[in-house]
């Protein structure tokens, strides 16, 4: 069957259209709105499987990283097609693996930011109010604010401003409300770039997280990494680990300068598919 998810700019209209198209092709897929962005765009989720154990794969916290929406949606499509055909994906019997799993995809956490980025702002990562969503989560937020201020970031900015207070942004609140409502056994945040896997935040990091990160690295060639500087606090995975004490990961997809070129997308996906399957089914 013709692929729906192809390399293309992942603006809000495109992603919403693709969610609808996937839902119509695969009737077992659920499409549910989670909430709205600053400018009123819907933040969509797609859910596959009806098992007891929930896994979250979320993408495009950062505007220029809309390639991550492509990877998220392509994985969803490939899983759906494998389920429909009762076919293996890589070596996984997806149909059986999904008997105890429910995988939720959130391809576009920051839809307003992507519109700004695609309309020509070459460095834009934030939301429509100039808040960097991945600096706005309530994990070491005050420490991060001090680091931002040292760098001269004290207000709305294209990147790296954590906002007036933790969880001040609707996009952040959508993600925290979701995680408080659904008990995810693990959460994966897709970013770009660097081909790295981040797995650690503070004392509540589960002991199995490093092993999981190593398993993901071994099938992808990605590097198991530790954050430094302004990436040390305030991120979604940081908050997820601190709040729930369960495994949370940031995967930095691809290599190069954001936004990564469309010509890289297929190769990036090919390299990470097995890793993402492991991240979902571990
Ligand atoms: Zn990012």
CSV table of C-alpha atoms and ligand atoms in Angstrom, one decimal:
chain,number,residue,atom,x,y,z
A,1,UNK,CA,0.0,0.0,0.0
A,2,UNK,CA,1.2,3.5,-0.8
A,3,UNK,CA,2.9,5.2,2.2
A,4,UNK,CA,1.0,8.2,3.6
A,5,UNK,CA,3.9,9.5,5.6
A,6,UNK,CA,6.5,11.0,3.3
A,7,UNK,CA,9.3,13.5,3.8
A,8,UNK,CA,7.6,16.9,3.7
A,9,UNK,CA,7.4,20.0,5.9
A,10,UNK,CA,5.4,19.0,8.9
A,11,UNK,CA,3.3,22.1,9.5
A,12,UNK,CA,0.0,21.9,11.5
A,13,UNK,CA,-2.3,21.4,8.5
A,14,UNK,CA,-0.2,18.6,7.2
A,15,UNK,CA,0.1,16.8,10.5
A,16,UNK,CA,-3.6,17.1,11.2
A,17,UNK,CA,-4.4,15.9,7.8
A,18,UNK,CA,-2.0,12.9,8.2
A,19,UNK,CA,-3.6,12.0,11.6
A,20,UNK,CA,-7.0,12.0,9.9
A,21,UNK,CA,-5.7,10.0,7.0
A,22,UNK,CA,-4.0,7.4,9.2
A,23,UNK,CA,-7.2,7.1,11.3
A,24,UNK,CA,-9.3,6.5,8.2
A,25,UNK,CA,-7.0,3.9,6.8
A,26,UNK,CA,-6.5,2.0,10.1
A,27,UNK,CA,-9.8,1.9,11.9
A,28,UNK,CA,-8.2,0.4,15.0
A,29,UNK,CA,-6.1,3.6,15.5
A,30,UNK,CA,-7.6,6.2,17.9
A,31,UNK,CA,-7.1,9.9,17.2
A,32,UNK,CA,-7.9,12.0,20.3
A,33,UNK,CA,-7.3,15.8,20.8
A,34,UNK,CA,-5.3,16.5,24.0
A,35,UNK,CA,-5.7,20.2,24.2
A,36,UNK,CA,-4.8,23.4,22.4
A,37,UNK,CA,-1.7,25.5,21.8
A,38,UNK,CA,-1.4,29.3,22.6
A,39,UNK,CA,-3.0,30.1,19.2
A,40,UNK,CA,-5.7,27.5,19.5
A,41,UNK,CA,-4.3,24.7,17.4
A,42,UNK,CA,-5.2,21.2,18.4
A,43,UNK,CA,-2.5,19.0,19.9
A,44,UNK,CA,-3.4,15.5,18.5
A,45,UNK,CA,-2.6,12.1,19.8
A,46,UNK,CA,-2.8,8.8,18.0
A,47,UNK,CA,-3.1,5.6,20.1
A,48,UNK,CA,-2.4,2.0,18.9
A,49,UNK,CA,-3.1,-1.2,20.9
A,50,UNK,CA,-5.4,-1.9,23.8
A,51,UNK,CA,-3.0,-3.4,26.4
A,52,UNK,CA,-2.6,-2.4,30.0
A,53,UNK,CA,0.9,-0.9,29.7
A,54,UNK,CA,1.1,2.6,28.2
A,55,UNK,CA,4.0,4.0,26.3
A,56,UNK,CA,4.3,7.6,25.1
A,57,UNK,CA,6.3,8.8,22.1
A,58,UNK,CA,6.1,12.6,21.6
A,59,UNK,CA,7.7,14.8,19.1
A,60,UNK,CA,8.3,18.4,18.0
A,61,UNK,CA,8.7,20.2,21.3
A,62,UNK,CA,11.1,22.4,19.4
A,63,UNK,CA,9.8,24.2,16.3
A,64,UNK,CA,12.8,23.7,14.0
A,65,UNK,CA,12.8,20.0,14.8
A,66,UNK,CA,9.6,19.1,12.8
A,67,UNK,CA,11.5,16.2,11.2
A,68,UNK,CA,10.7,14.4,14.5
A,69,UNK,CA,7.0,14.5,13.6
A,70,UNK,CA,7.8,12.6,10.4
A,71,UNK,CA,9.6,9.9,12.4
A,72,UNK,CA,6.8,9.7,14.9
A,73,UNK,CA,4.1,9.4,12.2
A,74,UNK,CA,6.1,7.0,10.0
A,75,UNK,CA,6.6,4.7,13.0
A,76,UNK,CA,2.9,4.8,13.7
A,77,UNK,CA,2.1,4.0,10.1
A,78,UNK,CA,4.5,1.2,9.9
A,79,UNK,CA,3.2,-0.3,13.1
A,80,UNK,CA,-0.4,0.0,11.9
A,81,UNK,CA,0.4,-1.7,8.6
A,82,UNK,CA,2.2,-4.5,10.4
A,83,UNK,CA,-0.8,-5.0,12.6
A,84,UNK,CA,-3.2,-5.0,9.6
A,85,UNK,CA,-1.1,-7.5,7.6
A,86,UNK,CA,-0.2,-9.6,10.7
A,87,UNK,CA,3.4,-9.1,9.6
A,88,UNK,CA,6.7,-8.8,11.4
A,89,UNK,CA,8.3,-5.4,11.7
A,90,UNK,CA,12.0,-5.7,11.9
A,91,UNK,CA,12.0,-8.9,14.0
A,92,UNK,CA,9.0,-7.9,16.1
A,93,UNK,CA,5.7,-9.7,16.1
A,94,UNK,CA,3.9,-6.4,16.5
A,95,UNK,CA,0.4,-7.9,16.8
A,96,UNK,CA,1.5,-10.0,19.8
A,97,UNK,CA,3.7,-7.2,21.3
A,98,UNK,CA,0.7,-4.9,21.3
A,99,UNK,CA,-1.4,-7.4,23.3
A,100,UNK,CA,-0.1,-5.8,26.5
A,101,UNK,CA,0.8,-2.4,25.2
A,102,UNK,CA,-0.9,0.8,24.2
A,103,UNK,CA,1.4,3.2,22.4
A,104,UNK,CA,0.4,6.9,22.2
A,105,UNK,CA,2.0,9.1,19.6
A,106,UNK,CA,2.0,12.9,20.0
A,107,UNK,CA,3.6,14.1,16.7
A,108,UNK,CA,3.3,17.9,17.2
A,109,UNK,CA,3.6,19.2,20.8
A,110,UNK,CA,4.4,22.7,19.5
A,111,UNK,CA,2.2,23.4,16.5
A,112,UNK,CA,2.4,27.3,16.6
A,113,UNK,CA,6.2,27.2,16.8
A,114,UNK,CA,6.4,25.1,13.7
A,115,UNK,CA,4.3,27.6,11.7
A,116,UNK,CA,6.7,30.4,12.8
A,117,UNK,CA,9.7,28.2,11.9
A,118,UNK,CA,8.3,27.2,8.5
A,119,UNK,CA,7.4,30.8,7.7
A,120,UNK,CA,11.1,31.6,7.7
A,121,UNK,CA,12.4,32.2,11.2
A,122,UNK,CA,15.6,30.2,10.9
A,123,UNK,CA,16.3,29.8,14.6
A,124,UNK,CA,12.8,29.6,16.1
A,125,UNK,CA,12.4,26.7,18.6
A,126,UNK,CA,9.9,28.3,21.1
A,127,UNK,CA,6.1,28.5,21.1
A,128,UNK,CA,4.1,31.5,19.9
A,129,UNK,CA,4.8,33.4,23.1
A,130,UNK,CA,8.6,32.9,22.8
A,131,UNK,CA,8.7,30.2,25.6
A,132,UNK,CA,10.9,27.2,24.9
A,133,UNK,CA,8.5,24.3,25.9
A,134,UNK,CA,11.4,22.1,26.8
A,135,UNK,CA,12.6,24.7,29.3
A,136,UNK,CA,9.1,25.1,30.8
A,137,UNK,CA,8.7,21.8,32.7
A,138,UNK,CA,8.9,21.9,36.4
A,139,UNK,CA,12.2,20.0,37.0
A,140,UNK,CA,15.0,22.2,38.2
A,141,UNK,CA,13.2,25.1,36.6
A,142,UNK,CA,14.7,27.8,38.9
A,143,UNK,CA,18.2,26.5,38.4
A,144,UNK,CA,17.6,26.6,34.7
A,145,UNK,CA,16.3,30.2,35.0
A,146,UNK,CA,19.6,31.3,36.6
A,147,UNK,CA,21.5,29.6,33.7
A,148,UNK,CA,19.3,31.3,31.2
A,149,UNK,CA,19.8,34.7,32.8
A,150,UNK,CA,23.6,34.3,32.9
A,151,UNK,CA,23.3,33.8,29.1
A,152,UNK,CA,21.2,37.0,28.8
A,153,UNK,CA,17.9,35.2,28.1
A,154,UNK,CA,15.5,37.0,30.4
A,155,UNK,CA,12.3,37.2,28.3
A,156,UNK,CA,10.5,35.9,25.2
A,157,UNK,CA,13.0,34.5,22.8
A,158,UNK,CA,13.4,32.3,19.8
A,159,UNK,CA,14.9,29.6,22.0
A,160,UNK,CA,15.9,28.7,25.6
A,161,UNK,CA,13.6,31.0,27.6
A,162,UNK,CA,11.8,28.9,30.2
A,163,UNK,CA,8.8,31.2,30.6
A,164,UNK,CA,7.5,33.3,33.5
A,165,UNK,CA,7.0,30.2,35.7
A,166,UNK,CA,7.0,26.4,35.4
A,167,UNK,CA,4.2,24.9,33.3
A,168,UNK,CA,3.1,28.4,32.3
A,169,UNK,CA,2.4,27.3,28.7
A,170,UNK,CA,-0.7,25.4,27.4
A,171,UNK,CA,1.5,23.1,25.4
A,172,UNK,CA,3.5,22.1,28.5
A,173,UNK,CA,0.2,21.7,30.5
A,174,UNK,CA,-1.2,19.4,27.8
A,175,UNK,CA,1.7,17.1,28.3
A,176,UNK,CA,1.8,17.1,32.1
A,177,UNK,CA,-2.0,16.6,32.3
A,178,UNK,CA,-1.7,13.7,29.9
A,179,UNK,CA,1.0,12.1,32.0
A,180,UNK,CA,-0.9,12.6,35.2
A,181,UNK,CA,-4.0,11.0,33.7
A,182,UNK,CA,-2.4,8.1,31.9
A,183,UNK,CA,0.2,6.0,33.7
A,184,UNK,CA,3.0,5.7,31.1
A,185,UNK,CA,5.5,3.0,31.9
A,186,UNK,CA,8.0,4.9,29.9
A,187,UNK,CA,8.1,8.1,27.8
A,188,UNK,CA,10.2,9.0,24.8
A,189,UNK,CA,10.7,12.6,23.6
A,190,UNK,CA,12.0,13.0,20.1
A,191,UNK,CA,14.3,15.9,19.3
A,192,UNK,CA,17.0,16.6,16.8
A,193,UNK,CA,19.9,16.6,16.3
A,194,UNK,CA,23.1,14.7,17.5
A,195,UNK,CA,22.3,10.9,17.3
A,196,UNK,CA,22.2,10.8,21.1
A,197,UNK,CA,20.1,9.2,23.8
A,198,UNK,CA,19.6,11.0,27.1
A,199,UNK,CA,18.2,8.8,30.0
A,200,UNK,CA,19.1,10.5,33.3
A,201,UNK,CA,17.6,13.1,35.6
A,202,UNK,CA,18.5,13.4,39.2
A,203,UNK,CA,18.1,10.8,41.9
A,204,UNK,CA,14.7,9.4,40.8
A,205,UNK,CA,16.2,8.0,37.5
A,206,UNK,CA,15.2,4.3,37.6
A,207,UNK,CA,18.0,1.8,37.7
A,208,UNK,CA,16.9,0.1,34.5
A,209,UNK,CA,17.1,3.4,32.4
A,210,UNK,CA,20.8,3.1,31.6
A,211,UNK,CA,20.3,-0.5,30.4
A,212,UNK,CA,17.4,0.5,28.3
A,213,UNK,CA,19.4,3.4,26.8
A,214,UNK,CA,22.3,1.0,26.0
A,215,UNK,CA,19.9,-1.5,24.3
A,216,UNK,CA,18.6,1.4,22.2
A,217,UNK,CA,22.1,2.6,21.4
A,218,UNK,CA,23.3,-0.9,20.4
A,219,UNK,CA,20.7,-1.3,17.6
A,220,UNK,CA,21.0,2.3,16.2
A,221,UNK,CA,24.6,3.3,16.6
A,222,UNK,CA,23.4,6.3,18.6
A,223,UNK,CA,25.4,7.4,21.7
A,224,UNK,CA,24.3,7.2,25.3
A,225,UNK,CA,24.8,10.7,26.6
A,226,UNK,CA,24.6,13.0,29.6
A,227,UNK,CA,23.3,16.6,29.3
A,228,UNK,CA,25.3,19.7,30.1
A,229,UNK,CA,24.6,23.4,30.4
A,230,UNK,CA,21.2,24.7,29.3
A,231,UNK,CA,19.9,21.3,28.4
A,232,UNK,CA,20.3,20.1,32.1
A,233,UNK,CA,16.9,21.0,33.5
A,234,UNK,CA,13.3,21.9,32.6
A,235,UNK,CA,12.8,19.4,29.8
A,236,UNK,CA,9.9,17.0,29.4
A,237,UNK,CA,12.0,13.8,30.1
A,238,UNK,CA,13.5,15.5,33.2
A,239,UNK,CA,10.0,16.3,34.6
A,240,UNK,CA,8.7,12.8,33.7
A,241,UNK,CA,11.6,11.1,35.5
A,242,UNK,CA,11.4,13.4,38.6
A,243,UNK,CA,7.6,13.3,38.8
A,244,UNK,CA,7.0,9.6,38.3
A,245,UNK,CA,10.4,7.9,38.9
A,246,UNK,CA,9.9,5.9,35.7
A,247,UNK,CA,12.1,5.7,32.6
A,248,UNK,CA,12.1,8.8,30.4
A,249,UNK,CA,14.3,9.4,27.4
A,250,UNK,CA,15.2,12.2,25.0
A,251,UNK,CA,16.4,10.9,21.7
A,252,UNK,CA,18.2,13.4,19.5
A,253,UNK,CA,17.5,12.2,15.9
A,254,UNK,CA,19.8,12.7,13.0
A,255,UNK,CA,22.9,14.8,12.6
A,256,UNK,CA,23.5,18.3,11.1
A,257,UNK,CA,21.9,21.7,11.4
A,258,UNK,CA,18.2,22.1,12.2
A,259,UNK,CA,15.9,22.0,10.3
A,260,UNK,CA,17.4,18.9,8.9
A,261,UNK,CA,17.0,18.6,5.1
A,262,UNK,CA,14.1,16.5,3.7
A,263,UNK,CA,16.6,14.4,1.8
A,264,UNK,CA,17.9,13.0,5.2
A,265,UNK,CA,14.5,11.9,6.5
A,266,UNK,CA,14.3,8.3,5.1
A,267,UNK,CA,17.9,7.5,6.2
A,268,UNK,CA,17.2,8.9,9.7
A,269,UNK,CA,14.1,6.8,10.0
A,270,UNK,CA,15.8,3.7,8.7
A,271,UNK,CA,18.5,4.0,11.3
A,272,UNK,CA,16.1,4.4,14.3
A,273,UNK,CA,13.2,2.2,13.5
A,274,UNK,CA,14.4,-0.8,15.5
A,275,UNK,CA,15.5,1.5,18.4
A,276,UNK,CA,12.1,3.0,18.6
A,277,UNK,CA,10.4,-0.4,18.6
A,278,UNK,CA,12.7,-1.4,21.5
A,279,UNK,CA,11.8,1.8,23.3
A,280,UNK,CA,8.1,1.0,22.9
A,281,UNK,CA,8.2,-2.7,23.7
A,282,UNK,CA,10.9,-2.9,26.4
B,1,LIG,ZN1,15.0,19.9,20.8
